Amino acid sequence: MLPPQKKPWESMAKGLVLGALFTSFLLLVYSYAVPPLHAGLASTTPEAAASCSPPVLEPEAVNRANGSAGECQPRRNIVFLKTHKTASSTLLNILFRFGQKHRLKFAFPNGRNDFDYPTFFARSLVQDYRPGACFNIICNHMRFHYDEVRGLVPPNAIFITVLRDPARLFESSFHYFGPVVPLTWKLSGGDKLAEFLQDPDRYYDPNGFNAHYLRNLLFFDLGYDNGLDPGSPQVQEHILEVERRFHLVLLQEYFDESLVLLKDLLCWELEDVLYFKLNARRDSLVPRLSGEMYGRATAWNMLDAHLYRHFNASFWRKVEAFGQERMAREVAALRHANERMRTICIDGGHAVDAAAIQDEAMQPWQPLGTKSILGYNLKKSIGQRHAQLCRRMLTPEIQYLMDLGANLWVTKLWKFIRDFLRW
């Protein structure tokens, strides 16, 4: 006798129930992994009085660019505000390597690879934080909260960040983060970016989920209101505040010149600032903005445009003080050293698509829905002198964080779910 057949509606009902439960689970995980955008400014940690106060401070930095004589000591206390889509992952690798080499203490996020972005940074978000804890380096993504960060590092810590042309940053952010900004899902044309810029207000809700990725992202990362009227006097006040707080603002478009200034400010060696470009996107997937669209993107991100223009001007004043000829020599030396390391470390000498990366430890994090971020293959045989440096220079952010001891259980769980669903 054949077993009784299940009625179609029963199977359908069970499928719907299981689907609903699984979907609820995913939403729960995702809600933890991506905090709500409009959480208020994190209140100062209750133990505000228990700020970092090491017994002995480093010597003050010697600004050799201004012609000071004598030797300076390498600076080891650094806050790097890691802004989005600005070559910041490459700079992060430089800081990871320096900190690991000198056994410095990092302030790591707890569970994720960022400090609960896009909520404001708070000291309590640091892995194993205790009142009065003191760290050498803070460098993961956060929404900046100066007082909270200031309380974790010695008084003479160097503050740095990096900016990028706002139109180009918007272009990159739109392509990378678009899949997690629901209002952009209405865009149906072949060139969604151009369609968005024709009428941004139609597709942008300042209160929408993840909307901050699509307007004045630099201003937002720095901790300010990215919806301010560009004509408001607050805009210039915020820009001047950034200038007071940060010792150096690097520019993505002049990355090598920026690293030369950084090396001089920190009194580091050339080897400390060698780099390979990390977290780079395939060029074929990023159409360049036309003249008109570039203007529209700049106008749409006018707060960031004001910010960038200010620090572009101050950057070249620093270069002038450093010396144009000296800058040219040091940039040439940096590029020559980088090229030498490329021939030593990288199989084939260039970045490859994710599918061609042979070692899982070298596989970079990919955006939802596509594997567009390039990575590298290490050469099979590298001399003992360079083997460790090559691997560290090519290790992506997530893997390097875990190597350094960061607890990334949320990030790893989210990766498992994405791999299972083939996102």
Short mmCIF file of C-alpha atoms in Angstrom, two decimals:
data_model
loop_
_atom_site.label_atom_id
_atom_site.label_comp_id
_atom_site.label_asym_id
_atom_site.label_seq_id
_atom_site.Cartn_x
_atom_site.Cartn_y
_atom_site.Cartn_z
CA MET A 1 0.00 0.00 0.00
CA LEU A 2 1.39 3.39 -1.01
CA PRO A 3 1.93 5.94 1.80
CA PRO A 4 -0.62 8.77 1.83
CA GLN A 5 0.43 11.72 -0.33
CA LYS A 6 0.83 15.12 1.31
CA LYS A 7 -1.64 17.66 0.10
CA PRO A 8 0.02 20.43 -1.97
CA TRP A 9 -1.19 23.13 0.37
CA GLU A 10 0.47 21.40 3.36
CA SER A 11 3.87 21.33 1.63
CA MET A 12 3.43 24.93 0.59
CA ALA A 13 2.51 25.99 4.13
CA LYS A 14 5.55 24.25 5.62
CA GLY A 15 7.77 25.88 3.01
CA LEU A 16 6.36 29.30 3.81
CA VAL A 17 6.84 28.79 7.56
CA LEU A 18 10.44 27.61 7.12
CA GLY A 19 11.13 30.45 4.71
CA ALA A 20 9.69 33.00 7.13
CA LEU A 21 11.76 31.62 10.00
CA PHE A 22 14.96 31.65 7.95
CA THR A 23 14.27 35.15 6.67
CA SER A 24 13.64 36.36 10.24
CA PHE A 25 16.93 34.84 11.30
CA LEU A 26 18.79 36.61 8.49
CA LEU A 27 17.15 39.93 9.33
CA LEU A 28 18.09 39.50 12.98
CA VAL A 29 21.72 38.81 12.08
CA TYR A 30 21.81 41.66 9.59
CA SER A 31 20.25 44.11 12.01
CA TYR A 32 23.06 43.32 14.42
CA ALA A 33 25.69 43.46 11.72
CA VAL A 34 24.46 46.80 10.32
CA PRO A 35 23.22 49.16 13.06
CA PRO A 36 20.45 51.65 12.32
CA LEU A 37 21.61 54.78 10.54
CA HIS A 38 19.96 57.32 12.77
CA ALA A 39 21.18 56.26 16.16
CA GLY A 40 22.04 59.38 18.12
CA LEU A 41 25.47 60.62 19.01
CA ALA A 42 27.02 58.12 21.34
CA SER A 43 27.10 59.55 24.82
CA THR A 44 30.51 59.95 26.32
CA THR A 45 31.62 56.79 28.06
CA PRO A 46 30.68 57.06 31.77
CA GLU A 47 34.28 56.53 32.77
CA ALA A 48 35.30 59.71 30.91
CA ALA A 49 37.68 60.65 33.71
CA ALA A 50 39.54 57.35 33.24
CA SER A 51 41.14 58.40 29.97
CA CYS A 52 44.37 56.99 28.65
CA SER A 53 47.31 58.43 30.59
CA PRO A 54 50.52 56.44 30.01
CA PRO A 55 53.31 56.89 32.55
CA VAL A 56 55.88 58.01 29.96
CA LEU A 57 55.14 59.92 26.78
CA GLU A 58 57.03 59.69 23.52
CA PRO A 59 59.19 62.66 22.51
CA GLU A 60 57.30 65.29 20.58
CA ALA A 61 57.40 64.91 16.79
CA VAL A 62 60.10 66.82 14.95
CA ASN A 63 58.69 68.45 11.83
CA ARG A 64 61.58 67.84 9.48
CA ALA A 65 59.61 69.32 6.59
CA ASN A 66 60.15 72.72 8.22
CA GLY A 67 63.87 72.22 8.30
CA SER A 68 64.34 71.16 11.92
CA ALA A 69 67.75 69.72 12.62
CA GLY A 70 68.61 66.49 14.38
CA GLU A 71 67.12 63.04 14.50
CA CYS A 72 63.49 62.40 15.40
CA GLN A 73 61.93 59.35 17.00
CA PRO A 74 59.38 57.20 15.13
CA ARG A 75 55.85 58.01 16.22
CA ARG A 76 53.88 55.00 17.43
CA ASN A 77 50.59 56.48 18.66
CA ILE A 78 48.28 57.02 15.71
CA VAL A 79 44.57 57.54 15.07
CA PHE A 80 43.56 56.91 11.46
CA LEU A 81 39.99 57.83 10.57
CA LYS A 82 39.36 55.25 7.85
CA THR A 83 37.02 56.92 5.38
CA HIS A 84 35.15 54.91 2.74
CA LYS A 85 36.35 54.35 -0.84
CA THR A 86 39.48 56.50 -0.47
CA ALA A 87 42.33 53.92 -0.71
CA SER A 88 41.98 53.63 3.07
CA SER A 89 42.35 49.82 3.01
CA THR A 90 45.82 50.27 1.52
CA LEU A 91 46.76 52.71 4.29
CA LEU A 92 45.25 50.36 6.87
CA ASN A 93 47.63 47.62 5.72
CA ILE A 94 50.56 49.98 6.24
CA LEU A 95 49.44 50.64 9.83
CA PHE A 96 48.81 46.94 10.51
CA ARG A 97 52.34 46.09 9.37
CA PHE A 98 53.97 48.84 11.40
CA GLY A 99 52.01 47.95 14.52
CA GLN A 100 52.74 44.25 14.16
CA LYS A 101 56.44 44.89 13.54
CA HIS A 102 56.76 46.99 16.70
CA ARG A 103 54.29 44.97 18.80
CA LEU A 104 51.97 47.90 19.33
CA LYS A 105 48.54 47.73 20.93
CA PHE A 106 45.60 48.10 18.56
CA ALA A 107 42.09 49.18 19.55
CA PHE A 108 40.05 46.59 17.64
CA PRO A 109 36.28 46.44 17.12
CA ASN A 110 34.44 43.66 18.90
CA GLY A 111 32.68 41.15 16.62
CA ARG A 112 32.90 43.09 13.37
CA ASN A 113 35.57 44.74 11.29
CA ASP A 114 34.21 48.23 12.13
CA PHE A 115 33.11 50.07 15.25
CA ASP A 116 29.34 49.52 14.74
CA TYR A 117 29.34 51.90 11.79
CA PRO A 118 27.24 53.94 10.99
CA THR A 119 26.58 54.70 14.67
CA PHE A 120 29.00 57.05 16.42
CA PHE A 121 32.18 55.64 17.92
CA ALA A 122 32.25 54.93 21.64
CA ARG A 123 35.07 53.54 23.76
CA SER A 124 32.87 50.70 24.93
CA LEU A 125 32.90 49.31 21.37
CA VAL A 126 36.60 48.44 21.63
CA GLN A 127 37.42 44.77 22.12
CA ASP A 128 38.38 44.04 25.77
CA TYR A 129 37.97 47.71 26.72
CA ARG A 130 38.56 48.64 30.36
CA PRO A 131 38.33 52.14 31.88
CA GLY A 132 41.70 53.84 31.55
CA ALA A 133 42.85 51.51 28.76
CA CYS A 134 45.51 53.01 26.52
CA PHE A 135 46.14 52.05 22.87
CA ASN A 136 48.78 52.88 20.28
CA ILE A 137 46.74 52.58 17.08
CA ILE A 138 43.04 53.01 16.20
CA CYS A 139 42.37 52.53 12.50
CA ASN A 140 39.13 50.68 11.65
CA HIS A 141 36.00 52.18 10.10
CA MET A 142 33.97 54.32 12.47
CA ARG A 143 31.76 57.36 12.51
CA PHE A 144 34.14 59.75 14.19
CA HIS A 145 33.53 60.96 17.74
CA TYR A 146 36.60 62.96 18.72
CA ASP A 147 36.18 62.98 22.51
CA GLU A 148 35.66 59.22 22.67
CA VAL A 149 38.67 58.50 20.45
CA ARG A 150 40.86 61.06 22.23
CA GLY A 151 40.34 59.24 25.53
CA LEU A 152 41.92 56.03 24.21
CA VAL A 153 45.30 57.31 23.04
CA PRO A 154 48.17 59.28 24.63
CA PRO A 155 48.01 63.08 24.44
CA ASN A 156 50.66 63.25 21.70
CA ALA A 157 48.93 60.81 19.33
CA ILE A 158 48.97 61.74 15.65
CA PHE A 159 45.55 62.04 13.96
CA ILE A 160 45.32 61.38 10.21
CA THR A 161 42.65 60.73 7.61
CA VAL A 162 42.31 60.57 3.82
CA LEU A 163 39.95 62.37 1.43
CA ARG A 164 39.03 61.85 -2.22
CA ASP A 165 37.51 63.95 -4.98
CA PRO A 166 33.81 63.86 -3.95
CA ALA A 167 32.45 63.11 -7.44
CA ARG A 168 34.81 60.15 -7.86
CA LEU A 169 34.10 58.97 -4.33
CA PHE A 170 30.35 59.14 -4.98
CA GLU A 171 30.81 57.18 -8.21
CA SER A 172 32.72 54.43 -6.39
CA SER A 173 30.38 54.39 -3.39
CA PHE A 174 27.29 54.21 -5.62
CA HIS A 175 28.57 51.12 -7.42
CA TYR A 176 29.88 49.43 -4.27
CA PHE A 177 27.07 50.18 -1.79
CA GLY A 178 24.10 50.59 -4.15
CA PRO A 179 22.82 47.03 -3.52
CA VAL A 180 22.38 47.82 0.21
CA VAL A 181 20.56 51.14 -0.35
CA PRO A 182 16.95 50.06 -1.05
CA LEU A 183 15.79 53.24 -2.81
CA THR A 184 18.31 52.67 -5.61
CA TRP A 185 16.55 49.40 -6.46
CA LYS A 186 13.99 51.47 -8.39
CA LEU A 187 16.68 52.36 -10.92
CA SER A 188 16.17 50.20 -13.98
CA GLY A 189 18.28 51.72 -16.77
CA GLY A 190 21.60 50.46 -18.09
CA ASP A 191 23.47 53.36 -16.47
CA LYS A 192 21.90 53.58 -13.02
CA LEU A 193 24.38 56.19 -11.82
CA ALA A 194 23.48 58.61 -14.62
CA GLU A 195 19.78 57.98 -14.01
CA PHE A 196 20.22 58.75 -10.31
CA LEU A 197 22.09 62.00 -11.00
CA GLN A 198 19.40 63.23 -13.40
CA ASP A 199 16.98 63.48 -10.46
CA PRO A 200 18.67 62.52 -7.15
CA ASP A 201 15.78 63.57 -4.92
CA ARG A 202 13.55 61.01 -6.63
CA TYR A 203 15.78 58.15 -5.48
CA TYR A 204 17.23 59.54 -2.27
CA ASP A 205 15.59 59.67 1.14
CA PRO A 206 17.89 61.13 3.83
CA ASN A 207 16.09 58.97 6.39
CA GLY A 208 16.34 55.83 4.26
CA PHE A 209 18.34 52.75 5.20
CA ASN A 210 22.06 53.22 4.37
CA ALA A 211 21.30 56.53 2.62
CA HIS A 212 24.48 58.07 4.04
CA TYR A 213 26.54 56.13 1.48
CA LEU A 214 25.06 58.21 -1.32
CA ARG A 215 25.57 61.79 -0.19
CA ASN A 216 28.47 63.66 1.45
CA LEU A 217 29.97 60.43 2.76
CA LEU A 218 33.18 62.14 3.92
CA PHE A 219 31.26 64.64 6.03
CA PHE A 220 29.25 61.78 7.51
CA ASP A 221 32.33 59.66 8.35
CA LEU A 222 33.89 62.68 10.08
CA GLY A 223 30.88 62.76 12.40
CA TYR A 224 28.96 65.70 10.95
CA ASP A 225 25.47 66.12 9.54
CA ASN A 226 25.74 65.21 5.85
CA GLY A 227 22.41 66.93 5.15
CA LEU A 228 23.50 70.44 6.14
CA ASP A 229 22.72 73.32 3.82
CA PRO A 230 26.02 73.96 1.98
CA GLY A 231 25.59 77.69 2.66
CA SER A 232 25.35 77.21 6.43
CA PRO A 233 28.18 78.78 8.48
CA GLN A 234 28.41 75.42 10.31
CA VAL A 235 30.04 73.90 7.23
CA GLN A 236 33.13 76.09 7.46
CA GLU A 237 33.18 75.69 11.25
CA HIS A 238 33.29 71.90 10.86
CA ILE A 239 36.04 72.10 8.24
CA LEU A 240 38.19 74.26 10.51
CA GLU A 241 37.53 71.84 13.36
CA VAL A 242 38.85 68.99 11.22
CA GLU A 243 41.94 71.08 10.47
CA ARG A 244 42.56 71.62 14.20
CA ARG A 245 42.11 67.96 15.10
CA PHE A 246 44.02 66.22 12.32
CA HIS A 247 47.77 66.59 11.91
CA LEU A 248 47.67 65.43 8.29
CA VAL A 249 44.85 64.97 5.77
CA LEU A 250 46.00 62.75 2.91
CA LEU A 251 44.57 62.87 -0.61
CA GLN A 252 43.73 59.68 -2.50
CA GLU A 253 44.58 61.23 -5.86
CA TYR A 254 48.10 62.05 -4.63
CA PHE A 255 48.64 58.94 -2.56
CA ASP A 256 52.41 58.68 -3.01
CA GLU A 257 52.95 62.34 -2.14
CA SER A 258 50.67 61.83 0.87
CA LEU A 259 52.73 58.87 2.07
CA VAL A 260 55.94 60.87 1.77
CA LEU A 261 54.43 63.58 4.00
CA LEU A 262 53.17 60.91 6.39
CA LYS A 263 56.57 59.21 6.55
CA ASP A 264 58.16 62.54 7.36
CA LEU A 265 55.56 63.42 10.00
CA LEU A 266 55.90 60.04 11.72
CA CYS A 267 59.68 59.76 11.25
CA TRP A 268 59.30 56.32 9.64
CA GLU A 269 61.53 54.46 7.20
CA LEU A 270 60.78 53.93 3.51
CA GLU A 271 60.00 50.23 4.10
CA ASP A 272 57.25 51.23 6.54
CA VAL A 273 55.20 52.93 3.81
CA LEU A 274 55.63 50.46 0.94
CA TYR A 275 52.29 49.26 -0.40
CA PHE A 276 50.26 47.38 -2.97
CA LYS A 277 46.86 48.73 -3.92
CA LEU A 278 44.26 46.76 -1.92
CA ASN A 279 40.48 46.50 -2.26
CA ALA A 280 40.65 47.78 -5.84
CA ARG A 281 37.63 47.31 -8.10
CA ARG A 282 37.75 46.06 -11.69
CA ASP A 283 37.94 49.11 -13.94
CA SER A 284 35.53 47.62 -16.47
CA LEU A 285 32.76 47.66 -13.86
CA VAL A 286 33.16 51.32 -12.96
CA PRO A 287 32.15 53.61 -15.86
CA ARG A 288 33.78 57.01 -15.53
CA LEU A 289 31.60 60.04 -15.03
CA SER A 290 31.28 62.36 -18.01
CA GLY A 291 31.89 66.11 -17.71
CA GLU A 292 28.22 66.89 -17.09
CA MET A 293 27.70 63.94 -14.75
CA TYR A 294 30.90 64.82 -12.88
CA GLY A 295 29.47 68.31 -12.27
CA ARG A 296 26.15 66.86 -11.10
CA ALA A 297 27.91 64.47 -8.72
CA THR A 298 29.99 67.32 -7.29
CA ALA A 299 26.90 69.50 -6.79
CA TRP A 300 25.08 66.59 -5.11
CA ASN A 301 27.99 66.21 -2.67
CA MET A 302 28.68 69.90 -2.10
CA LEU A 303 29.60 69.55 1.59
CA ASP A 304 32.32 67.09 0.65
CA ALA A 305 33.35 69.39 -2.19
CA HIS A 306 33.92 72.29 0.25
CA LEU A 307 35.87 69.94 2.54
CA TYR A 308 38.01 68.57 -0.28
CA ARG A 309 38.83 71.99 -1.75
CA HIS A 310 39.98 73.26 1.63
CA PHE A 311 42.32 70.33 2.28
CA ASN A 312 43.51 70.15 -1.31
CA ALA A 313 44.81 73.70 -0.86
CA SER A 314 46.39 72.96 2.54
CA PHE A 315 47.94 69.76 1.18
CA TRP A 316 49.90 71.63 -1.49
CA ARG A 317 51.02 74.20 1.05
CA LYS A 318 52.54 71.30 3.00
CA VAL A 319 54.20 70.00 -0.15
CA GLU A 320 55.64 73.46 -0.80
CA ALA A 321 57.01 73.61 2.74
CA PHE A 322 58.46 70.11 2.33
CA GLY A 323 60.17 71.14 -0.91
CA GLN A 324 59.09 70.35 -4.47
CA GLU A 325 62.40 68.83 -5.54
CA ARG A 326 62.72 66.81 -2.37
CA MET A 327 59.16 65.58 -2.83
CA ALA A 328 59.89 64.49 -6.40
CA ARG A 329 62.97 62.53 -5.24
CA GLU A 330 61.15 60.78 -2.43
CA VAL A 331 58.12 59.91 -4.56
CA ALA A 332 60.44 58.40 -7.16
CA ALA A 333 62.20 56.37 -4.46
CA LEU A 334 58.87 55.11 -3.10
CA ARG A 335 57.63 54.08 -6.54
CA HIS A 336 60.91 52.35 -7.36
CA ALA A 337 60.78 50.40 -4.08
CA ASN A 338 57.12 49.46 -4.65
CA GLU A 339 57.93 48.20 -8.15
CA ARG A 340 60.80 46.14 -6.79
CA MET A 341 58.50 44.53 -4.22
CA ARG A 342 55.96 43.83 -6.97
CA THR A 343 58.51 41.77 -8.88
CA ILE A 344 59.53 39.96 -5.70
CA CYS A 345 56.07 39.24 -4.25
CA ILE A 346 53.30 39.05 -6.85
CA ASP A 347 52.71 36.12 -9.14
CA GLY A 348 52.26 37.58 -12.62
CA GLY A 349 53.06 41.05 -11.31
CA HIS A 350 49.47 42.30 -11.17
CA ALA A 351 46.10 41.97 -9.42
CA VAL A 352 43.65 39.28 -10.56
CA ASP A 353 39.90 38.58 -10.39
CA ALA A 354 38.58 36.87 -7.27
CA ALA A 355 38.07 33.58 -9.16
CA ALA A 356 41.78 33.45 -10.01
CA ILE A 357 43.00 33.86 -6.41
CA GLN A 358 44.46 30.51 -5.34
CA ASP A 359 44.86 31.05 -1.58
CA GLU A 360 41.67 31.68 0.44
CA ALA A 361 43.75 33.74 2.88
CA MET A 362 44.34 36.23 0.04
CA GLN A 363 40.65 36.49 -0.96
CA PRO A 364 39.29 40.04 -0.33
CA TRP A 365 35.80 40.79 0.97
CA GLN A 366 33.37 41.25 -1.90
CA PRO A 367 30.29 43.53 -2.22
CA LEU A 368 26.84 41.95 -2.32
CA GLY A 369 25.91 40.32 -5.59
CA THR A 370 29.23 40.44 -7.42
CA LYS A 371 32.89 39.51 -7.08
CA SER A 372 34.36 42.72 -8.41
CA ILE A 373 37.21 43.33 -5.95
CA LEU A 374 40.63 42.27 -7.20
CA GLY A 375 43.27 40.44 -5.19
CA TYR A 376 46.70 38.89 -5.58
CA ASN A 377 48.54 35.59 -5.75
CA LEU A 378 51.82 35.29 -3.91
CA LYS A 379 54.75 33.97 -5.88
CA LYS A 380 55.43 30.33 -5.16
CA SER A 381 59.07 30.94 -4.24
CA ILE A 382 60.05 34.07 -2.33
CA GLY A 383 63.37 34.48 -0.59
CA GLN A 384 63.39 34.19 3.19
CA ARG A 385 64.27 37.87 3.51
CA HIS A 386 61.02 39.02 1.86
CA ALA A 387 58.56 36.15 2.47
CA GLN A 388 56.97 37.61 5.59
CA LEU A 389 56.80 41.17 4.26
CA CYS A 390 55.26 40.02 0.95
CA ARG A 391 52.51 38.06 2.69
CA ARG A 392 51.68 40.91 5.04
CA MET A 393 51.57 43.47 2.22
CA LEU A 394 49.09 41.31 0.28
CA THR A 395 46.85 40.12 3.12
CA PRO A 396 43.31 41.60 2.92
CA GLU A 397 41.84 43.53 5.82
CA ILE A 398 39.57 40.85 7.33
CA GLN A 399 42.24 38.16 7.36
CA TYR A 400 44.86 40.56 8.72
CA LEU A 401 42.56 41.63 11.54
CA MET A 402 42.10 37.99 12.54
CA ASP A 403 45.86 37.40 12.34
CA LEU A 404 46.32 40.31 14.75
CA GLY A 405 43.81 38.85 17.22
CA ALA A 406 40.58 40.73 16.46
CA ASN A 407 37.37 38.87 17.30
CA LEU A 408 35.25 39.05 14.12
CA TRP A 409 32.53 36.53 14.88
CA VAL A 410 29.73 38.64 13.35
CA THR A 411 31.69 39.26 10.17
CA LYS A 412 32.53 35.55 9.87
CA LEU A 413 28.90 34.56 10.44
CA TRP A 414 27.73 37.05 7.83
CA LYS A 415 30.31 35.67 5.38
CA PHE A 416 29.07 32.12 6.01
CA ILE A 417 25.47 33.15 5.31
CA ARG A 418 26.47 35.03 2.15
CA ASP A 419 28.52 32.08 0.88
CA PHE A 420 25.64 29.69 1.62
CA LEU A 421 23.15 31.90 -0.29
CA ARG A 422 25.74 32.73 -2.99
CA TRP A 423 25.35 36.49 -2.43
#
